Coordinates of C-alpha atoms and ligand atoms in Angstrom, one line a residue:
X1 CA -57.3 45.4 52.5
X2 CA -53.7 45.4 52.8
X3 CA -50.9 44.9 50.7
X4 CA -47.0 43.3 51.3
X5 CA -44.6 46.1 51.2
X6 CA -42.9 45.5 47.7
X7 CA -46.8 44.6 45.8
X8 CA -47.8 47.8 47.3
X9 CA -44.9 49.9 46.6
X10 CA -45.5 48.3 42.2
X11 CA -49.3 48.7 42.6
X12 CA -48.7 52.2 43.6
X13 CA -46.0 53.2 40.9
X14 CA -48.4 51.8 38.2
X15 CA -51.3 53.5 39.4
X16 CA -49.9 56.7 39.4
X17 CA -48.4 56.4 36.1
X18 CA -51.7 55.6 34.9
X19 CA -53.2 58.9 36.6
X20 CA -55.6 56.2 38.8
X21 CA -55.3 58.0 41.7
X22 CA -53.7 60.7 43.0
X23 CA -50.8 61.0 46.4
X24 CA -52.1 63.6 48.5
X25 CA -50.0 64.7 51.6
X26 CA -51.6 62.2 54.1
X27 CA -54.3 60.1 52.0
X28 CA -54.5 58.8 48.7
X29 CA -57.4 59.8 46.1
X30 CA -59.2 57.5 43.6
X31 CA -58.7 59.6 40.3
X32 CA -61.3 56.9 38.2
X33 CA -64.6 55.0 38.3
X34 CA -63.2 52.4 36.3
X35 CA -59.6 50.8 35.8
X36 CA -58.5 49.3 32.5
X37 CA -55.9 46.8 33.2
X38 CA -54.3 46.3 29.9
X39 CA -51.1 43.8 31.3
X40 CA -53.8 41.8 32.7
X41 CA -56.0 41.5 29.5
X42 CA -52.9 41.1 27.7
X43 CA -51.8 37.7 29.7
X44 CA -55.2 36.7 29.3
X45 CA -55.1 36.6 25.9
X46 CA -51.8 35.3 25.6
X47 CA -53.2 32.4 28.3
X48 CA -56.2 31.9 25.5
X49 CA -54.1 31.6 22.2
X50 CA -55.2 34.9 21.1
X51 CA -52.7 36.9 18.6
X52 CA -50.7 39.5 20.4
X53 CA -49.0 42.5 18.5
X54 CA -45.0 42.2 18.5
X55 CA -44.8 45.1 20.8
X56 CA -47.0 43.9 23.2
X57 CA -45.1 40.8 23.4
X58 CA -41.7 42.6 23.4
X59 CA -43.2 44.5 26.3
X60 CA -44.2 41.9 28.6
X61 CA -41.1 39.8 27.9
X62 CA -39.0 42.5 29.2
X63 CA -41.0 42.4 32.0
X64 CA -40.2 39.0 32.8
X65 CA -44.3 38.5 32.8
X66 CA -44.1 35.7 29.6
X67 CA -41.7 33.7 27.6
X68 CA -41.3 32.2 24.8
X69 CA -42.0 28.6 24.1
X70 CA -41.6 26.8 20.8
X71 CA -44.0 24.2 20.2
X72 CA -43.7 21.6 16.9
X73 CA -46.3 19.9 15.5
X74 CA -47.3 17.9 12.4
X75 CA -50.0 17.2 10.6
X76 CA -50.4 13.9 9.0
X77 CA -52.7 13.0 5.8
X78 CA -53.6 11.3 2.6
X79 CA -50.6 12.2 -0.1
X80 CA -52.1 12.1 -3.4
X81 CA -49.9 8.5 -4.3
X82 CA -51.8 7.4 -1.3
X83 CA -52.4 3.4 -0.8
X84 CA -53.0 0.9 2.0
X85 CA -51.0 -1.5 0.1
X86 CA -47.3 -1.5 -0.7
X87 CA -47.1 -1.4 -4.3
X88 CA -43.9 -3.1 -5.5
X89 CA -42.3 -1.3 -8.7
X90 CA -41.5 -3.6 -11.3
X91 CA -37.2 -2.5 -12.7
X92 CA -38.1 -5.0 -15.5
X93 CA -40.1 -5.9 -18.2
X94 CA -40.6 -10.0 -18.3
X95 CA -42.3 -12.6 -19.9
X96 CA -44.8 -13.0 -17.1
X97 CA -45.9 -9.8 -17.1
X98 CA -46.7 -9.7 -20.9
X99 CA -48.1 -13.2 -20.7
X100 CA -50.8 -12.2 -17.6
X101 CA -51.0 -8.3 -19.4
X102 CA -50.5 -6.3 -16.1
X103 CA -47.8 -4.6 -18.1
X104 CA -50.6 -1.8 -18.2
X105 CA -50.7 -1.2 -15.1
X106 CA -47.8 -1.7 -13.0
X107 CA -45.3 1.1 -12.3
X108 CA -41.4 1.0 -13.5
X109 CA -38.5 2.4 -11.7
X110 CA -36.6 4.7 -12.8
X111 CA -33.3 4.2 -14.1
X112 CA -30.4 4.9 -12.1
X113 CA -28.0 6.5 -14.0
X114 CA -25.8 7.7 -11.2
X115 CA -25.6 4.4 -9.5
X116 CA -22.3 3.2 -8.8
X117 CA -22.9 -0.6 -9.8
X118 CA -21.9 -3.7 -7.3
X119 CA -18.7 -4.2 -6.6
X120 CA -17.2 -6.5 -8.3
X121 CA -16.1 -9.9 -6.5
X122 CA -13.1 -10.3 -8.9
X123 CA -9.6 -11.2 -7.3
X124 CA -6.7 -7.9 -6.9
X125 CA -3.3 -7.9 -7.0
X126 CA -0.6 -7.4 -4.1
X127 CA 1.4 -4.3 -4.6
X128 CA 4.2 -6.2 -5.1
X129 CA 2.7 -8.1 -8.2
X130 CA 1.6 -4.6 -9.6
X131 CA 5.7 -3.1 -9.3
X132 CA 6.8 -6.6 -10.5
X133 CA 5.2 -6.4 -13.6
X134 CA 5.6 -2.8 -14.1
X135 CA 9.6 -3.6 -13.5
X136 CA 9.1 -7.0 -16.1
X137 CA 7.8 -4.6 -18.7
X138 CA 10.8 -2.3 -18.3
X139 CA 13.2 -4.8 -18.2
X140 CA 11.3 -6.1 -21.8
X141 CA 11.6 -3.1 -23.1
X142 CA 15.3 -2.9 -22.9
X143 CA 15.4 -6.4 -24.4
X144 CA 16.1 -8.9 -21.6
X145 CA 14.9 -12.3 -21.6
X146 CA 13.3 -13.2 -18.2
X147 CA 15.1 -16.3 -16.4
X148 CA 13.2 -19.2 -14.8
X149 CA 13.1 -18.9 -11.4
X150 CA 10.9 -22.1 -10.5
X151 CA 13.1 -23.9 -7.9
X152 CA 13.0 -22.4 -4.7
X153 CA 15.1 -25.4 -3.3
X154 CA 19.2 -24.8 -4.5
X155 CA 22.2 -26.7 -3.9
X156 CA 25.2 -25.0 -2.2
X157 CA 26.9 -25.5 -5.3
X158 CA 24.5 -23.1 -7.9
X159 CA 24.0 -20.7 -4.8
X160 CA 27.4 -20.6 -3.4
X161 CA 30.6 -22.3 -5.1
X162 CA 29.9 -21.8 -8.5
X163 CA 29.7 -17.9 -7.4
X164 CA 33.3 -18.8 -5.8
X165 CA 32.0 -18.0 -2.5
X166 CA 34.4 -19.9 -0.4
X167 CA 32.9 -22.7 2.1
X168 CA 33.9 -21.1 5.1
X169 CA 32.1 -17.9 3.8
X170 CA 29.6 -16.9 7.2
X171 CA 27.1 -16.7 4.9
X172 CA 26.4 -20.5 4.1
X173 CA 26.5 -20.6 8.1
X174 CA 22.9 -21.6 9.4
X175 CA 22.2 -18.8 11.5
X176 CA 22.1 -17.1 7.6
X177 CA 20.9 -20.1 5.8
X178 CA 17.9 -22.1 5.9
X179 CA 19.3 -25.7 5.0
X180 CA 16.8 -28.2 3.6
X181 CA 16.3 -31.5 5.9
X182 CA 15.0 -33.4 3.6
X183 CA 16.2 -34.1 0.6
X184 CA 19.1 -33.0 2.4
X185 CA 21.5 -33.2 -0.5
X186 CA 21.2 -32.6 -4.2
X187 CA 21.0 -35.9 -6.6
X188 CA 23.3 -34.4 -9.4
X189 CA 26.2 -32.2 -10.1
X190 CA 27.7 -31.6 -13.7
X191 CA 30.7 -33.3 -12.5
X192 CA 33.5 -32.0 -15.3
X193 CA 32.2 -28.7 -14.1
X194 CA 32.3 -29.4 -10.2
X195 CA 35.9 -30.5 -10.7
X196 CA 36.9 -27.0 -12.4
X197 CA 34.7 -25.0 -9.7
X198 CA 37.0 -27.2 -7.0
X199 CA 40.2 -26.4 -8.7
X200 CA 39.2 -22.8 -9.0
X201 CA 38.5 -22.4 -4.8
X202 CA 41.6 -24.7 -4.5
X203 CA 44.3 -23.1 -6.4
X204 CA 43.0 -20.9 -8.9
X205 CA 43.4 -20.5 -12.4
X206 CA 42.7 -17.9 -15.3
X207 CA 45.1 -15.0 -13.6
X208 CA 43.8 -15.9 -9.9
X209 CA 45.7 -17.6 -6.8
X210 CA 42.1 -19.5 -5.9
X211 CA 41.7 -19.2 -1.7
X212 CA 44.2 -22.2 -1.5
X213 CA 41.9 -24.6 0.8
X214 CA 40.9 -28.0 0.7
X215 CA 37.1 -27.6 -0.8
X216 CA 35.1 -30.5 0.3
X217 CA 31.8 -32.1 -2.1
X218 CA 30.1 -32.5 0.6
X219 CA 29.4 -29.1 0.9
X220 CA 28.5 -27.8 -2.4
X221 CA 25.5 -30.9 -2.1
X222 CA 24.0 -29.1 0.7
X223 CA 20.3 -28.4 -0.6
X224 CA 18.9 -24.8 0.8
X225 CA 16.7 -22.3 -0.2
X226 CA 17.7 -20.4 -2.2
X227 CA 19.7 -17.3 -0.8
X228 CA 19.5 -15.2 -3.4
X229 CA 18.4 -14.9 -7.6
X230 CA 22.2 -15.0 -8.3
X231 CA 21.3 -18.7 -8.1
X232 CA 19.1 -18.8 -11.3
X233 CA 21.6 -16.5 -13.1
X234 CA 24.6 -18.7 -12.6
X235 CA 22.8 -21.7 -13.9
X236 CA 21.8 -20.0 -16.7
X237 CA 25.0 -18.6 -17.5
X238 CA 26.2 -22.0 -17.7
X239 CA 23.7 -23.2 -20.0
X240 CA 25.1 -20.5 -21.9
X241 CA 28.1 -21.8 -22.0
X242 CA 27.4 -25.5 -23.0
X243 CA 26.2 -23.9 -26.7
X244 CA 28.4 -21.9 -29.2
X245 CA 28.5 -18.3 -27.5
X246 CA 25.9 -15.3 -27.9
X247 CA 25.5 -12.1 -26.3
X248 CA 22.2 -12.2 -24.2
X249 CA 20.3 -10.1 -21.4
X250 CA 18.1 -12.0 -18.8
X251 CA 16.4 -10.9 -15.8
X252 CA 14.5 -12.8 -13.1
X253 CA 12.2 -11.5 -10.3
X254 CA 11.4 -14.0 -7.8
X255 CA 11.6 -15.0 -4.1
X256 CA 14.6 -15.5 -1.9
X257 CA 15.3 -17.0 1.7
X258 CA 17.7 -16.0 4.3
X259 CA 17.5 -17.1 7.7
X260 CA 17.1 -13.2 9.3
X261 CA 15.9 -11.7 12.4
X262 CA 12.8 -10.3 11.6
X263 CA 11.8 -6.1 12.1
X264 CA 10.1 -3.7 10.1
X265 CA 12.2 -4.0 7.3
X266 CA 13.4 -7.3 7.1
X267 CA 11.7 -10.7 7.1
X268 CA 12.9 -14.3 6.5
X269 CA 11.6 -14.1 2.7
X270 CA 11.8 -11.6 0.1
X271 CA 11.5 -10.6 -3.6
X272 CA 15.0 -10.2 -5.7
X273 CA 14.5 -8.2 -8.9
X274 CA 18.2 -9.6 -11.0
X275 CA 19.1 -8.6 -14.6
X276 CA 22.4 -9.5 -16.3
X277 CA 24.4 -8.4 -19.9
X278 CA 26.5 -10.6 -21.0
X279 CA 28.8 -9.9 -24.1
X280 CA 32.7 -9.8 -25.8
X281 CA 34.2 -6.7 -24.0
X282 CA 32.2 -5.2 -21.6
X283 CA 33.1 -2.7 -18.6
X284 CA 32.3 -1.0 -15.6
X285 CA 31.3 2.0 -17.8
X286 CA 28.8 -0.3 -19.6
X287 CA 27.5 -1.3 -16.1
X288 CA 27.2 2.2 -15.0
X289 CA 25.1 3.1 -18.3
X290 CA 22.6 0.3 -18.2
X291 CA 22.7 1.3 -14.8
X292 CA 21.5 4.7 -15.1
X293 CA 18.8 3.8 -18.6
X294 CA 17.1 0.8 -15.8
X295 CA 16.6 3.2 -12.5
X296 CA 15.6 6.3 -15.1
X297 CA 12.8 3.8 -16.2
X298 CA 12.2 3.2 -12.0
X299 CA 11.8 7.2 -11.7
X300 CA 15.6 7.4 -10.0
X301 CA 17.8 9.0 -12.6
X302 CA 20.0 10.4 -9.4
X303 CA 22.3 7.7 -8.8
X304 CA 25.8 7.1 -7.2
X305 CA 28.0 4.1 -6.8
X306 CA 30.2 3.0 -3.9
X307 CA 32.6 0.3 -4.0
X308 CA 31.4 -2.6 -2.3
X309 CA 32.2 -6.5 -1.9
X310 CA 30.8 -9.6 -3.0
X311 CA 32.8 -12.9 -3.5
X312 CA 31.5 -13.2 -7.4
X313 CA 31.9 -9.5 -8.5
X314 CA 35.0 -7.4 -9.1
X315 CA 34.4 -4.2 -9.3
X316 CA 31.3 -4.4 -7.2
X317 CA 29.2 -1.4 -6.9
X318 CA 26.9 -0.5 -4.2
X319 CA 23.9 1.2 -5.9
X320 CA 22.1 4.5 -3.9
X321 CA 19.9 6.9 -5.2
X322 CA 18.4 10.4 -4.1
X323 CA 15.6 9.8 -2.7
X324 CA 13.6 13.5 -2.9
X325 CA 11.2 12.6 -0.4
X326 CA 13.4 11.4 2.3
X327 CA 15.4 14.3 1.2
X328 CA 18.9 11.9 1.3
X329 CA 20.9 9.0 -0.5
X330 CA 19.3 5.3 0.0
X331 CA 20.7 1.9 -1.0
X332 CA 18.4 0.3 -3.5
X333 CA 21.1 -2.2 -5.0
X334 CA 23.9 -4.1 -5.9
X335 CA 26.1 -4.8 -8.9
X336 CA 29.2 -5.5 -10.3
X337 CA 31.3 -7.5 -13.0
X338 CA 31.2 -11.3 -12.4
X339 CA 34.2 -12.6 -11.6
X340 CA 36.5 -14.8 -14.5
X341 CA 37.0 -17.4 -11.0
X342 CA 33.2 -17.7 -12.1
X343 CA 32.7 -17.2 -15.5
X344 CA 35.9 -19.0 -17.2
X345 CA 35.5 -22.6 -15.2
X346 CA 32.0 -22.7 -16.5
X347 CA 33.4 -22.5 -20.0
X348 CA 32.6 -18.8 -21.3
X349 CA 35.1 -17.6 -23.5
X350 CA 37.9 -15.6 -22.6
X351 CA 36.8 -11.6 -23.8
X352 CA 33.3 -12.6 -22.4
X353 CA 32.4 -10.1 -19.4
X354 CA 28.9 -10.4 -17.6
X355 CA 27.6 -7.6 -15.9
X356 CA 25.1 -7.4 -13.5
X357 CA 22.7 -6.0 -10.5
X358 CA 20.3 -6.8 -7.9
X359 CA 17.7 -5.3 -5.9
X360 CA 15.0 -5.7 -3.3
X361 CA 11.0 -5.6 -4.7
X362 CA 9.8 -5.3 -1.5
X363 CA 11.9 -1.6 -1.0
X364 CA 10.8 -0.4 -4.1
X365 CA 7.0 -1.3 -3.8
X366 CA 7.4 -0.3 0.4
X367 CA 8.5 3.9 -0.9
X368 CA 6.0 3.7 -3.8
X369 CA 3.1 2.4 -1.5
X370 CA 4.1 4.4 1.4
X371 CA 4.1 1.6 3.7
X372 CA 6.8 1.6 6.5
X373 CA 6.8 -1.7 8.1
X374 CA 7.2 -4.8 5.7
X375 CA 4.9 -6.7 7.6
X376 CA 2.0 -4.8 6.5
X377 CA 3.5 -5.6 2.4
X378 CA 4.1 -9.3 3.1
X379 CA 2.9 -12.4 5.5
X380 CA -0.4 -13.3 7.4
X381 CA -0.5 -10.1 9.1
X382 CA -1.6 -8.3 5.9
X383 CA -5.0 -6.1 6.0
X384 CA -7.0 -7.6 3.2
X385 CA -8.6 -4.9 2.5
X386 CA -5.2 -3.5 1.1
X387 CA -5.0 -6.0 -1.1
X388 CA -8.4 -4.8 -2.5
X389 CA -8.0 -1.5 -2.1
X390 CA -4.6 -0.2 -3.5
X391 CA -3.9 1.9 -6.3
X392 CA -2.1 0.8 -9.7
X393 CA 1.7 0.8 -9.7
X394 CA 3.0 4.2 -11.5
X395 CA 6.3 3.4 -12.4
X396 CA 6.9 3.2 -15.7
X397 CA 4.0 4.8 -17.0
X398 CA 5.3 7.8 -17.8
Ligands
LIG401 N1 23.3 -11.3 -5.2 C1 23.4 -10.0 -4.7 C2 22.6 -9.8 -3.5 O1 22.0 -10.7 -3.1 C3 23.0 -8.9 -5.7 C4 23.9 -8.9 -6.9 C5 23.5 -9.4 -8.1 C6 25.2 -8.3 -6.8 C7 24.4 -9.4 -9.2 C8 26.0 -8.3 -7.9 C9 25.6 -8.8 -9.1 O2 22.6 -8.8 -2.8

């Protein structure tokens, strides 16, 4: 027969390798009766699922002739714990079992001693409960009394004129102020009082010149929320007065209002952390050192103090401190020495000073929890599950 050009030229090549036949000059000579075709029994085998040595294999591979295929299989059967039915393992002992005796034979799970337990339903507290407390213990270390803070709703008068804030102030404007609508007006003023806080914003008194304007009653009745915890502290400072005097250290940490655009630092409601000293001949280096001992407590015992403004305080101290994350000074308060247009019409003696300072809870608790936007601290855009999920407040645990 005859072969394609290219089978005939392998056939050939093969042949004579094997010494089948032989290449004369014009014809070609068997050299064999019989051929053994090794390649061929080989891919038989192969084809029957007969074991091939690795050579072999290697052999025909490079030839092209086989590959390799990887086949999985599995084999399924009786287990020695074997059973058509599900047997359910019992993880107690009860009074059934021992009562129908198939304690004997029923099977007990082991004990999990790794197992982490359920999570507990229990309720968790909001970051900013966690640093108020933290900063409550502090401030009860150092012997302050806390204040109460339990009236959200303020007249003018406690928030503003007894702090000799004048009535034209911007502040007690209502694009800063939320004014309440109803009750609109407080029911009572200590009216001795009201007529010295008048006489002070009118003319003055005790060393001052007053801001020499006509102050008006109507005013100081104005109910609002509260603008700020300097509020609680004038109240109580009052009270003060009205006994015979002692030397006493409150703080309060509570909610305030102001009537704010909101971003991601401010909102229309915040925390005020307030404390106050107030004793025969303090000054500004008294203010500075209670100063320093508080923030130390708070983990800031870099501070420095800028002069600042408020109506009530003179000096008044802007509070900053280094903040080595940021890598740069931050504002975290305000203080200063309460006025005598303040203190004296209420009725404090003479040589009694008050000094005092305010700060934020929210930026405290926002650079401790590493949260950047205040929404995500405070208000119905909260995550619950950070509420759940963060970690205990540090500060003063050291
Ligand atoms: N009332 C001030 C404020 O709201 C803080 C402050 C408190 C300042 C006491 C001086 C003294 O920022």
């Amino acid at each position: 027969g005859k072969f394609e050009p290219s089978i005939y030229k392998i056939g050939c090549t093969q042949a004579i390798k094997n010494k089948w036949i032989e290449m004369g000059k014009s014809a070609v000579s068997r050299k064999v009766q019989h051929v053994d075709d090794r390649v061929r029994d080989l891919l038989v085998q192969i084809q029957k699922g007969e074991e091939v040595s690795a050579q072999d294999i290697d052999a025909l591979k490079r030839r092209k002739l086989i590959s390799s295929q990887i086949w999985k299989g599995f084999s399924v059967k009786k287990g020695p714990n074997y059973t058509p039915k599900r047997k359910k393992m019992a993880t107690d002992l009860t009074r059934e079992h021992l009562q129908r005796g198939d304690w004997k034979e029923i099977e007990f799970k082991e004990y999990n001693f790794l197992a982490k337990g359920q999570p507990t339903d229990g309720g968790c507290l909001h970051p900013l409960l966690k640093v108020k407390r933290q900063i409550q213990l502090i401030f009860l270390q150092m012997g302050f009394e806390e204040m109460a803070t339990n009236n959200f709703v303020e007249s003018s008068f406690w928030n503003f004129d007894v702090l000799f804030q004048p009535q034209q102030h911007p502040a007690r404007d209502s694009h800063d102020t939320f004014f309440l609508k109803e009750p609109s007006t407080t029911r009572s003023l200590p009216e001795d009082y009201v007529e010295r806080v008048k006489q002070v914003h009118e003319s003055g008194g005790y060393g001052s010149r007053g801001y020499g304007y006509e102050w008006k009653r109507e005013e100081a009745n104005k109910n609002l929320l509260r603008t700020h915890t300097t509020a609680v502290s004038s109240r109580m400072l009052y009270a003060l007065a009205q006994g015979k005097f002692a030397p006493k250290k409150y703080y309060s940490i509570d909610r305030v209002f102001r009537n704010e655009a909101v971003d991601r630092t401010h909102l229309a409601e915040f925390h005020q952390i307030e404390g106050l000293i107030c004793d025969r001949g303090l000054t500004l280096g008294h203010l500075i050192g209670v100063l320093e001992d508080f923030f130390s407590r708070l983990g800031m015992s870099k501070l420095k103090f800028k002069p600042a403004y408020n109506p009530y305080t003179e000096p008044s101290m802007e509070i900053f401190s280094y903040h080595e994350g940021l890598q740069k000074w931050v504002e975290i308060g305000n203080s200063g020495m309460f006025r005598p247009e303040m203190l004296r019409p209420m009725g404090l003696p003479e040589d009694v000073q008050v000094i005092a300072w305010g700060l934020s809870l929210e930026r405290p608790t926002m650079i401790l929890y590493g949260i950047d936007n205040i929404r995500d601290l405070f208000g119905h855009k909260v995550d619950l599950s950070l509420i759940k999920r963060n970690p205990i407040c540090r500060i003063g645990l050291n």
